[in-house]
Short mmCIF file of C-alpha atoms and ligand atoms in Angstrom, two decimals:
data_model
loop_
_atom_site.label_atom_id
_atom_site.label_comp_id
_atom_site.label_asym_id
_atom_site.label_seq_id
_atom_site.Cartn_x
_atom_site.Cartn_y
_atom_site.Cartn_z
CA MET A 24 105.12 160.91 98.38
CA LYS A 25 103.98 157.12 97.95
CA ILE A 26 100.11 157.55 99.46
CA LEU A 27 98.18 154.51 100.52
CA VAL A 28 94.36 155.04 100.79
CA VAL A 29 92.50 153.12 102.76
CA GLY A 30 88.87 151.89 102.04
CA GLY A 31 86.73 150.79 98.64
CA GLY A 32 84.16 152.67 97.61
CA GLY A 33 82.87 156.49 96.03
CA ARG A 34 84.44 158.49 98.45
CA GLU A 35 87.79 156.82 98.58
CA HIS A 36 87.82 157.06 94.47
CA ALA A 37 87.22 160.87 94.63
CA ILE A 38 90.01 161.09 97.41
CA ILE A 39 92.50 159.33 95.15
CA ARG A 40 91.06 161.58 92.35
CA ALA A 41 91.50 164.85 94.36
CA LEU A 42 95.04 163.24 95.29
CA LYS A 43 96.47 162.58 92.19
CA GLN A 44 96.07 166.28 90.98
CA SER A 45 98.73 166.84 93.94
CA PRO A 46 102.50 167.52 92.38
CA ARG A 47 103.95 166.00 95.40
CA CYS A 48 102.10 162.88 94.97
CA THR A 49 104.23 160.42 93.05
CA GLU A 50 102.48 157.03 93.51
CA ILE A 51 99.12 155.82 94.93
CA TRP A 52 97.68 152.69 96.02
CA CYS A 53 94.16 151.86 97.39
CA ALA A 54 93.27 149.07 99.55
CA PRO A 55 90.95 147.33 99.44
CA GLY A 56 89.97 149.55 96.49
CA ASN A 57 87.46 148.41 93.76
CA GLY A 58 87.13 147.47 89.64
CA GLY A 59 86.89 151.35 88.97
CA ILE A 60 89.28 152.31 91.30
CA SER A 61 92.07 150.38 89.82
CA TYR A 62 92.29 152.59 86.73
CA ASP A 63 93.44 155.03 89.18
CA ALA A 64 95.38 153.29 91.70
CA HIS A 65 96.98 150.29 92.45
CA CYS A 66 94.56 147.95 94.35
CA LYS A 67 95.64 145.71 97.30
CA ASN A 68 93.20 143.25 98.69
CA ILE A 69 93.00 143.97 102.32
CA ALA A 70 90.11 144.60 104.37
CA ALA A 71 89.75 147.65 105.51
CA THR A 72 89.33 146.89 109.05
CA ASP A 73 92.36 144.53 109.05
CA VAL A 74 94.69 146.46 111.23
CA GLU A 75 97.13 144.20 111.52
CA ALA A 76 97.46 143.59 107.84
CA MET A 77 97.15 146.80 106.76
CA VAL A 78 99.76 148.34 108.70
CA ALA A 79 102.37 144.97 107.62
CA PHE A 80 101.61 146.04 104.33
CA ALA A 81 102.02 149.79 104.97
CA GLN A 82 105.32 149.09 106.18
CA GLU A 83 106.51 146.55 103.21
CA GLU A 84 105.68 149.53 100.93
CA ALA A 85 106.84 152.13 102.88
CA PHE A 86 104.43 153.99 102.57
CA ASP A 87 104.93 158.03 103.27
CA TYR A 88 101.33 158.87 103.96
CA VAL A 89 98.34 156.86 104.61
CA VAL A 90 94.69 158.24 104.55
CA VAL A 91 92.49 156.30 106.51
CA ALA A 92 89.07 157.27 104.93
CA GLN A 93 86.05 154.87 106.69
CA ASP A 94 85.16 155.09 109.88
CA ASP A 95 85.67 151.22 111.38
CA PRO A 96 89.62 151.23 110.79
CA LEU A 97 89.65 154.85 112.32
CA ALA A 98 87.22 153.50 115.48
CA LEU A 99 89.68 150.39 115.57
CA GLY A 100 92.70 152.66 116.12
CA MET A 101 94.50 152.32 112.50
CA VAL A 102 95.85 155.75 112.59
CA ASP A 103 97.44 154.95 116.11
CA ALA A 104 98.74 151.82 114.71
CA LEU A 105 100.54 153.32 111.70
CA ALA A 106 101.93 156.18 114.35
CA ALA A 107 103.50 153.29 116.44
CA VAL A 108 105.68 152.26 113.04
CA GLY A 109 106.29 155.61 112.57
CA ILE A 110 103.78 156.09 109.40
CA PRO A 111 102.05 159.48 109.35
CA ALA A 112 98.16 159.10 108.48
CA PHE A 113 95.32 161.28 107.63
CA GLY A 114 92.17 160.80 110.09
CA PRO A 115 91.44 160.97 114.07
CA ASN A 116 93.21 158.44 116.30
CA LYS A 117 90.96 155.89 118.41
CA ALA A 118 90.44 158.44 121.17
CA ALA A 119 89.09 161.27 119.04
CA ALA A 120 87.14 158.76 116.53
CA ARG A 121 84.51 158.31 119.24
CA ILE A 122 83.19 161.56 118.53
CA GLU A 123 81.22 159.28 115.61
CA ALA A 124 82.02 156.12 117.27
CA SER A 125 80.14 156.55 120.27
CA LYS A 126 76.79 158.50 120.34
CA VAL A 127 76.83 158.79 124.01
CA PHE A 128 80.61 159.75 123.87
CA SER A 129 79.73 162.94 121.64
CA LYS A 130 76.39 163.62 123.19
CA ASN A 131 77.67 163.85 126.65
CA LEU A 132 80.47 166.13 124.78
CA MET A 133 77.65 168.69 123.53
CA LYS A 134 75.90 169.03 126.82
CA LYS A 135 79.29 169.60 128.88
CA TYR A 136 80.28 172.06 126.46
CA GLY A 137 77.16 173.64 125.67
CA ILE A 138 76.85 172.74 121.95
CA PRO A 139 73.25 172.92 120.31
CA THR A 140 72.32 169.36 119.57
CA ALA A 141 68.79 167.61 120.52
CA ASP A 142 67.52 167.03 123.91
CA TYR A 143 68.50 163.26 125.22
CA ALA A 144 68.93 160.68 127.70
CA VAL A 145 71.23 157.76 127.68
CA PHE A 146 70.30 154.15 128.71
CA ASP A 147 71.46 150.65 129.05
CA ASP A 148 68.10 148.92 130.11
CA PRO A 149 65.24 148.37 127.77
CA ALA A 150 62.63 148.55 130.28
CA GLN A 151 63.89 152.14 131.69
CA VAL A 152 63.93 153.23 127.67
CA LEU A 153 60.18 152.37 127.33
CA ARG A 154 59.26 154.16 130.77
CA TYR A 155 61.15 157.15 129.72
CA VAL A 156 59.23 157.51 126.29
CA GLU A 157 55.81 156.63 127.88
CA GLU A 158 56.75 159.51 130.52
CA LYS A 159 57.98 162.10 128.01
CA ASP A 160 54.70 160.86 125.71
CA ARG A 161 56.05 162.86 122.55
CA TYR A 162 56.35 161.21 119.32
CA PRO A 163 58.02 160.90 116.98
CA VAL A 164 60.94 159.91 119.48
CA VAL A 165 64.47 159.05 117.95
CA ILE A 166 66.16 156.03 119.25
CA LYS A 167 69.97 155.81 118.37
CA ALA A 168 72.21 152.64 118.95
CA ASP A 169 75.29 154.17 120.65
CA GLY A 170 78.10 152.87 118.58
CA LEU A 171 78.82 151.98 114.55
CA ALA A 172 75.61 150.88 112.67
CA LEU A 173 76.18 151.66 109.32
CA GLY A 174 74.09 154.79 108.82
CA LYS A 175 71.12 152.19 110.24
CA GLY A 176 71.06 152.43 113.89
CA VAL A 177 68.57 155.68 114.35
CA LEU A 178 65.08 154.90 114.17
CA ILE A 179 62.12 157.36 114.39
CA CYS A 180 59.28 155.87 116.04
CA GLN A 181 56.10 157.38 115.18
CA ASP A 182 54.47 155.90 118.76
CA HIS A 183 54.97 153.55 121.48
CA ALA A 184 54.54 150.39 119.56
CA ALA A 185 57.43 151.36 117.12
CA ALA A 186 59.08 152.56 119.90
CA GLU A 187 59.52 149.26 121.39
CA ALA A 188 59.73 147.22 117.99
CA ALA A 189 63.29 150.02 118.21
CA VAL A 190 64.02 148.87 121.30
CA LYS A 191 63.91 145.51 120.48
CA GLU A 192 66.04 145.69 117.83
CA ILE A 193 68.48 147.60 119.07
CA MET A 194 68.94 145.89 122.27
CA LEU A 195 67.21 142.68 122.78
CA ASP A 196 67.89 141.06 119.33
CA LYS A 197 71.18 143.04 118.94
CA LYS A 198 70.80 144.05 115.59
CA PHE A 199 74.01 146.02 115.45
CA GLY A 200 75.87 143.89 118.02
CA ALA A 201 77.26 145.35 121.08
CA SER A 202 76.55 149.06 119.08
CA GLY A 203 73.40 148.65 120.60
CA ASN A 204 74.37 148.09 124.35
CA HIS A 205 73.36 151.77 125.38
CA VAL A 206 71.12 153.60 123.11
CA VAL A 207 70.51 157.54 123.14
CA VAL A 208 66.93 158.38 122.97
CA GLU A 209 66.17 162.02 121.49
CA GLU A 210 63.54 164.60 120.92
CA PHE A 211 62.52 164.83 117.46
CA LEU A 212 63.79 167.56 115.71
CA THR A 213 62.79 169.27 112.26
CA GLY A 214 64.32 171.56 109.61
CA PRO A 215 66.36 171.39 106.47
CA GLU A 216 69.44 169.31 107.03
CA VAL A 217 73.11 170.60 105.50
CA SER A 218 76.51 168.33 105.84
CA VAL A 219 79.42 170.46 106.63
CA LEU A 220 83.13 168.85 106.54
CA SER A 221 85.78 170.11 107.75
CA PHE A 222 89.20 169.58 108.14
CA CYS A 223 91.27 169.84 111.52
CA ASP A 224 94.43 169.65 112.89
CA GLY A 225 93.72 169.64 116.68
CA LYS A 226 93.26 173.55 117.24
CA THR A 227 92.34 174.76 114.05
CA VAL A 228 88.92 174.01 112.11
CA LYS A 229 88.69 174.91 108.46
CA PRO A 230 85.01 174.19 107.10
CA MET A 231 84.76 173.12 103.21
CA VAL A 232 82.06 174.12 101.04
CA SER A 233 78.65 172.80 102.41
CA SER A 234 76.36 170.02 100.95
CA MET A 235 73.15 168.37 100.81
CA ASP A 236 72.77 164.43 100.97
CA HIS A 237 69.69 162.47 99.78
CA LYS A 238 69.29 159.91 102.27
CA ARG A 239 66.18 158.04 101.24
CA ALA A 240 65.80 155.44 98.67
CA LEU A 241 63.35 157.00 96.46
CA ASP A 242 62.12 160.04 94.96
CA GLY A 243 60.23 162.98 97.10
CA ASP A 244 62.17 161.47 100.14
CA GLN A 245 60.33 158.11 100.48
CA GLY A 246 61.86 154.32 101.08
CA LEU A 247 64.36 153.30 103.41
CA ASN A 248 67.47 155.43 104.78
CA THR A 249 70.67 154.61 102.84
CA GLY A 250 74.22 155.41 102.70
CA GLY A 251 73.25 158.28 100.59
CA MET A 252 71.85 158.69 96.59
CA GLY A 253 72.95 161.79 95.87
CA THR A 254 74.33 165.07 96.88
CA VAL A 255 74.70 168.45 95.82
CA ALA A 256 76.93 171.68 96.91
CA PRO A 257 76.89 173.91 98.07
CA ASN A 258 73.71 173.73 100.24
CA PRO A 259 71.57 176.78 99.26
CA TYR A 260 70.29 177.00 103.22
CA TYR A 261 73.67 177.27 104.47
CA THR A 262 73.94 180.96 104.07
CA PRO A 263 76.66 183.21 105.20
CA GLU A 264 74.74 184.25 108.28
CA VAL A 265 74.08 180.74 109.30
CA ALA A 266 77.91 179.33 108.55
CA ASP A 267 79.12 182.18 110.93
CA ARG A 268 76.74 181.21 113.38
CA CYS A 269 77.62 177.85 113.35
CA MET A 270 81.43 178.69 113.37
CA ARG A 271 80.81 180.26 116.57
CA GLU A 272 78.08 177.91 118.46
CA ILE A 273 79.06 174.79 116.93
CA PHE A 274 82.86 174.13 115.17
CA LEU A 275 84.92 176.18 117.35
CA PRO A 276 83.32 174.63 120.56
CA THR A 277 83.75 171.46 119.40
CA VAL A 278 87.54 171.55 118.29
CA GLU A 279 87.91 173.35 121.65
CA ALA A 280 85.75 170.44 123.20
CA MET A 281 87.96 167.69 121.90
CA GLN A 282 91.06 169.59 122.73
CA LYS A 283 89.91 170.00 126.50
CA GLU A 284 89.26 166.37 127.00
CA GLY A 285 92.52 165.21 125.49
CA CYS A 286 91.75 163.85 122.32
CA PRO A 287 92.26 166.60 119.71
CA PHE A 288 90.64 165.88 116.59
CA LYS A 289 93.02 165.45 113.66
CA GLY A 290 91.56 164.48 110.16
CA CYS A 291 87.67 165.25 108.32
CA LEU A 292 85.04 165.80 111.02
CA TYR A 293 81.93 166.08 109.54
CA PHE A 294 79.03 167.96 111.21
CA GLY A 295 75.75 166.83 110.44
CA LEU A 296 73.45 170.08 111.08
CA MET A 297 69.88 170.51 111.10
CA LEU A 298 68.70 174.50 110.92
CA THR A 299 65.92 174.19 113.39
CA PRO A 300 63.34 177.23 114.43
CA ASP A 301 66.01 177.22 117.49
CA GLY A 302 69.10 177.51 115.32
CA PRO A 303 71.40 175.19 113.64
CA LYS A 304 72.10 171.85 115.85
CA VAL A 305 74.20 169.18 115.68
CA ILE A 306 72.39 165.68 114.64
CA GLU A 307 75.63 163.90 114.27
CA TYR A 308 79.42 164.13 114.29
CA ASN A 309 81.36 162.02 111.86
CA CYS A 310 85.23 161.51 112.01
CA ARG A 311 85.69 160.98 108.54
CA PHE A 312 84.83 162.32 104.92
CA GLY A 313 80.91 162.03 104.25
CA ASP A 314 80.01 159.44 101.01
CA PRO A 315 78.51 160.63 98.64
CA GLU A 316 79.48 164.08 100.07
CA THR A 317 83.20 164.09 99.38
CA GLN A 318 81.93 163.19 95.36
CA VAL A 319 80.53 167.10 95.55
CA VAL A 320 83.06 168.82 97.62
CA LEU A 321 86.63 168.00 96.68
CA PRO A 322 85.82 168.54 92.92
CA LEU A 323 85.21 172.11 93.75
CA LEU A 324 88.49 172.09 96.09
CA GLU A 325 90.82 174.74 94.83
CA SER A 326 93.72 173.86 96.91
CA ASP A 327 96.02 171.07 96.97
CA LEU A 328 94.07 168.31 98.91
CA LEU A 329 97.63 166.53 99.84
CA THR A 330 99.04 169.73 101.24
CA VAL A 331 96.20 170.37 103.47
CA MET A 332 95.77 166.71 104.50
CA LEU A 333 99.30 166.85 105.67
CA ALA A 334 98.67 170.25 107.38
CA THR A 335 96.07 168.48 109.67
CA THR A 336 98.68 165.56 110.74
CA ASP A 337 101.65 168.01 111.48
CA GLY A 338 98.96 171.02 113.33
CA THR A 339 99.42 173.63 110.71
CA LEU A 340 96.17 173.72 109.50
CA ALA A 341 96.35 178.00 110.59
CA GLU A 342 98.49 178.62 107.97
CA THR A 343 97.60 176.46 105.09
CA GLY A 344 94.85 177.90 102.93
CA VAL A 345 92.01 176.01 102.14
CA SER A 346 89.83 177.66 99.55
CA PHE A 347 86.89 176.19 97.21
CA ARG A 348 85.91 177.78 93.67
CA ASP A 349 82.59 179.13 92.42
CA GLY A 350 80.27 177.20 91.18
CA ALA A 351 78.49 174.17 92.22
CA ALA A 352 78.48 170.29 92.02
CA ALA A 353 75.74 167.70 91.96
CA CYS A 354 76.28 163.80 92.59
CA VAL A 355 73.69 161.04 91.12
CA ILE A 356 74.13 157.28 92.80
CA LEU A 357 73.52 154.70 90.34
CA ALA A 358 72.44 151.66 92.72
CA SER A 359 71.37 148.12 92.29
CA GLY A 360 67.55 147.85 92.20
CA GLY A 361 66.86 146.65 95.53
CA TYR A 362 69.56 148.19 97.71
CA PRO A 363 69.59 149.15 100.81
CA LEU A 364 67.95 145.65 101.13
CA SER A 365 68.93 142.58 98.85
CA TYR A 366 70.11 142.98 95.43
CA GLU A 367 72.10 140.91 92.64
CA LYS A 368 75.70 141.65 91.65
CA GLY A 369 77.71 140.57 89.18
CA LYS A 370 75.93 142.66 86.10
CA GLU A 371 77.73 143.84 82.93
CA ILE A 372 78.26 147.93 83.25
CA ALA A 373 78.05 149.41 79.62
CA GLY A 374 78.84 152.72 78.35
CA LEU A 375 82.14 153.20 80.30
CA THR A 376 85.82 153.66 79.02
CA LEU A 377 87.82 152.82 81.30
CA GLY A 378 85.93 153.61 84.07
CA GLN A 379 84.68 157.08 82.86
CA LEU A 380 82.91 159.43 80.09
CA PRO A 381 85.58 160.73 78.33
CA GLY A 382 83.21 162.73 75.99
CA ARG A 383 81.39 164.87 78.66
CA LYS A 384 83.00 167.91 79.95
CA ASP A 385 83.24 168.37 83.70
CA VAL A 386 82.06 165.07 84.43
CA THR A 387 83.35 161.99 86.35
CA VAL A 388 82.39 158.72 87.31
CA TYR A 389 83.55 157.45 90.71
CA HIS A 390 83.34 153.76 91.42
CA ALA A 391 81.73 152.63 94.80
CA GLY A 392 80.85 149.00 94.19
CA THR A 393 82.47 147.74 90.67
CA ALA A 394 84.49 144.89 90.27
CA LEU A 395 86.31 143.79 87.15
CA ARG A 396 85.76 140.44 85.73
CA ASP A 397 88.23 139.34 83.04
CA GLY A 398 88.62 142.93 81.81
CA THR A 399 84.55 143.76 82.11
CA LEU A 400 83.40 146.52 84.94
CA VAL A 401 80.51 144.77 86.66
CA THR A 402 78.53 145.81 89.82
CA SER A 403 79.83 144.17 92.94
CA GLY A 404 77.81 146.21 95.20
CA GLY A 405 74.41 148.40 96.41
CA ARG A 406 76.03 152.27 95.36
CA VAL A 407 78.12 151.25 92.23
CA LEU A 408 78.56 154.61 90.66
CA GLY A 409 78.51 158.55 91.43
CA VAL A 410 78.29 160.27 88.82
CA THR A 411 79.35 163.58 89.41
CA ALA A 412 79.21 166.98 87.29
CA THR A 413 80.43 170.36 87.91
CA ALA A 414 79.14 173.84 86.33
CA ASP A 415 78.97 177.76 87.25
CA THR A 416 75.34 177.15 88.67
CA LEU A 417 73.63 174.13 90.60
CA PRO A 418 71.14 173.54 87.49
CA GLU A 419 73.67 173.19 84.91
CA ALA A 420 75.30 171.17 87.28
CA LEU A 421 72.39 168.78 87.99
CA GLN A 422 71.60 168.81 83.96
CA ARG A 423 75.03 167.92 83.25
CA ALA A 424 74.86 165.04 85.52
CA TYR A 425 71.34 163.27 84.89
CA ALA A 426 72.70 163.70 81.04
CA ALA A 427 75.55 161.60 81.48
CA CYS A 428 73.60 159.02 83.91
CA GLU A 429 71.97 158.68 80.20
CA GLU A 430 75.06 157.00 78.76
CA ILE A 431 75.80 154.15 81.76
CA HIS A 432 73.62 150.92 81.88
CA PHE A 433 73.45 147.80 83.77
CA ASP A 434 70.40 145.38 84.61
CA LYS A 435 67.97 146.56 87.41
CA LEU A 436 69.79 150.21 87.79
CA HIS A 437 68.48 152.56 90.39
CA LYS A 438 68.56 155.93 90.86
CA ARG A 439 66.50 158.89 92.22
CA SER A 440 65.42 161.20 89.34
CA ASP A 441 64.80 163.99 91.89
CA ILE A 442 68.31 164.72 93.34
CA GLY A 443 68.61 168.56 94.04
CA ALA A 444 64.94 169.21 93.48
CA ARG A 445 64.47 170.40 97.23
CA ALA A 446 68.34 172.77 96.88
CA LEU A 447 66.51 174.47 93.38
CA ALA A 448 62.70 175.21 95.41
CA ALA A 449 64.92 176.70 97.83
CA MET A 450 67.23 178.93 95.75
CA GLN A 451 63.71 180.21 94.33
P1 AMP B 515 72.13 159.90 111.86
O1 AMP B 515 72.71 158.75 111.07
O2 AMP B 515 72.82 160.76 113.18
O3 AMP B 515 72.78 160.87 111.04
O4 AMP B 515 70.86 159.99 111.69
C1 AMP B 515 70.14 159.50 110.32
C2 AMP B 515 69.30 160.43 110.17
O5 AMP B 515 68.14 160.37 110.86
C3 AMP B 515 69.63 162.12 109.81
O6 AMP B 515 70.31 162.57 108.76
C4 AMP B 515 68.41 162.86 109.96
O7 AMP B 515 67.73 162.76 109.24
C5 AMP B 515 67.40 161.67 110.93
N1 AMP B 515 67.79 162.26 112.26
C6 AMP B 515 68.55 161.70 113.45
N2 AMP B 515 68.66 162.32 115.00
C7 AMP B 515 67.30 163.25 114.54
C8 AMP B 515 66.53 164.04 115.26
N3 AMP B 515 66.96 163.82 117.10
N4 AMP B 515 65.52 164.67 114.71
C9 AMP B 515 65.07 164.35 113.64
N5 AMP B 515 65.79 163.30 112.68
C10 AMP B 515 66.92 163.05 113.36
N1 LIG B 516 76.00 160.53 103.61
C1 LIG B 516 76.31 160.27 105.22
C2 LIG B 516 77.41 159.68 105.58
O1 LIG B 516 78.60 159.63 105.07
O2 LIG B 516 77.91 159.39 106.95
#
């Protein structure tokens, strides 16, 4: 099969590496891809959000299957547009992608079907938000833009002044554009967070190994929120008992709810969960693989990724085995100093051979923000590389990943030095 992966970050690189192991995959492309991905796939410079150009390219090259990995093309209906020209694709259609693209949609879905989540209210009038927050008088309070906002549309407000600032930023200054036309105001929950990615074919849901993201820029979960500075899998808080409860109370009801709403979910449904004192609750749904969760989940997948993906599209997931190997994986992100705010690009990356560390056993370097400049690998984004190691145990995986990071250098490199620390503490 000739396959196209839409996107160009570390997640897409991990998907490509896993797909290439399939005996059914004969040729693989990525659009737009990046410098490091070009060692593993043919890259075509089309923006992931350019639905028209992407569909035209897919027809021209006669791809057998397209994997749409990124949220915005899914929300724009790329899977529908590909289906319209007869090209099957991995991922939800536009209607089902609303589970991530509209927080109002997902919160109302959870309420209607009794799926545990934080209490909330929806507003389109800034003055009403502030009146509501004032009446409730419980801080912190969480204010979320309705639409996609690159993971930055969630503001945790410690007092009324912060809530005022959040409303101004989202609803008046429209920092996230039309995403801020509506906001969700939510109760603040506490407890360990768990990411569970799952394969869905509209009717059946098969969860993948659990993982833990590290969203803040600095050690000790300090600093600004980022796209994710590192991940580990499995997540030690996600015990078999918690997994059973999540399946009963969250995963199955969600898939059924989407079916009943007339928009069955196909693709990868990502459950962002918080294990609160009152039980597991949904913090957010994503309609796609997580980044950098994918970089620790797929290296532990034992089954053939392409076969499982095709089963989600065909509706045959119930008959398809999805298994993960024992052991653990850890991913440490090497970022450009200054990320998630401003940072410099074009720094030469030293230490890699064809984008990898061939001497290091069980280590893979996933490229997120790299470019090739006259054959030399340089930085081209905030998150530059994800260094993933697998091992029998989490301590070994972390040790391997951090040792590998020592071999890679670029000017102003920033990484967290405590990825996995909380997971290790939970295992004591
Ligand atoms: P989201 O983009 O919805 O995943 O939110 C980003 C982060 O904000 C989450 O990973 C949580 O750490 C935090 N968060 C979101 N909603 C809540 C909530 N209701 N209570 C506490 N923390 C939250
Ligand atoms: N790592 C969080 C996400 O992909 O949304």
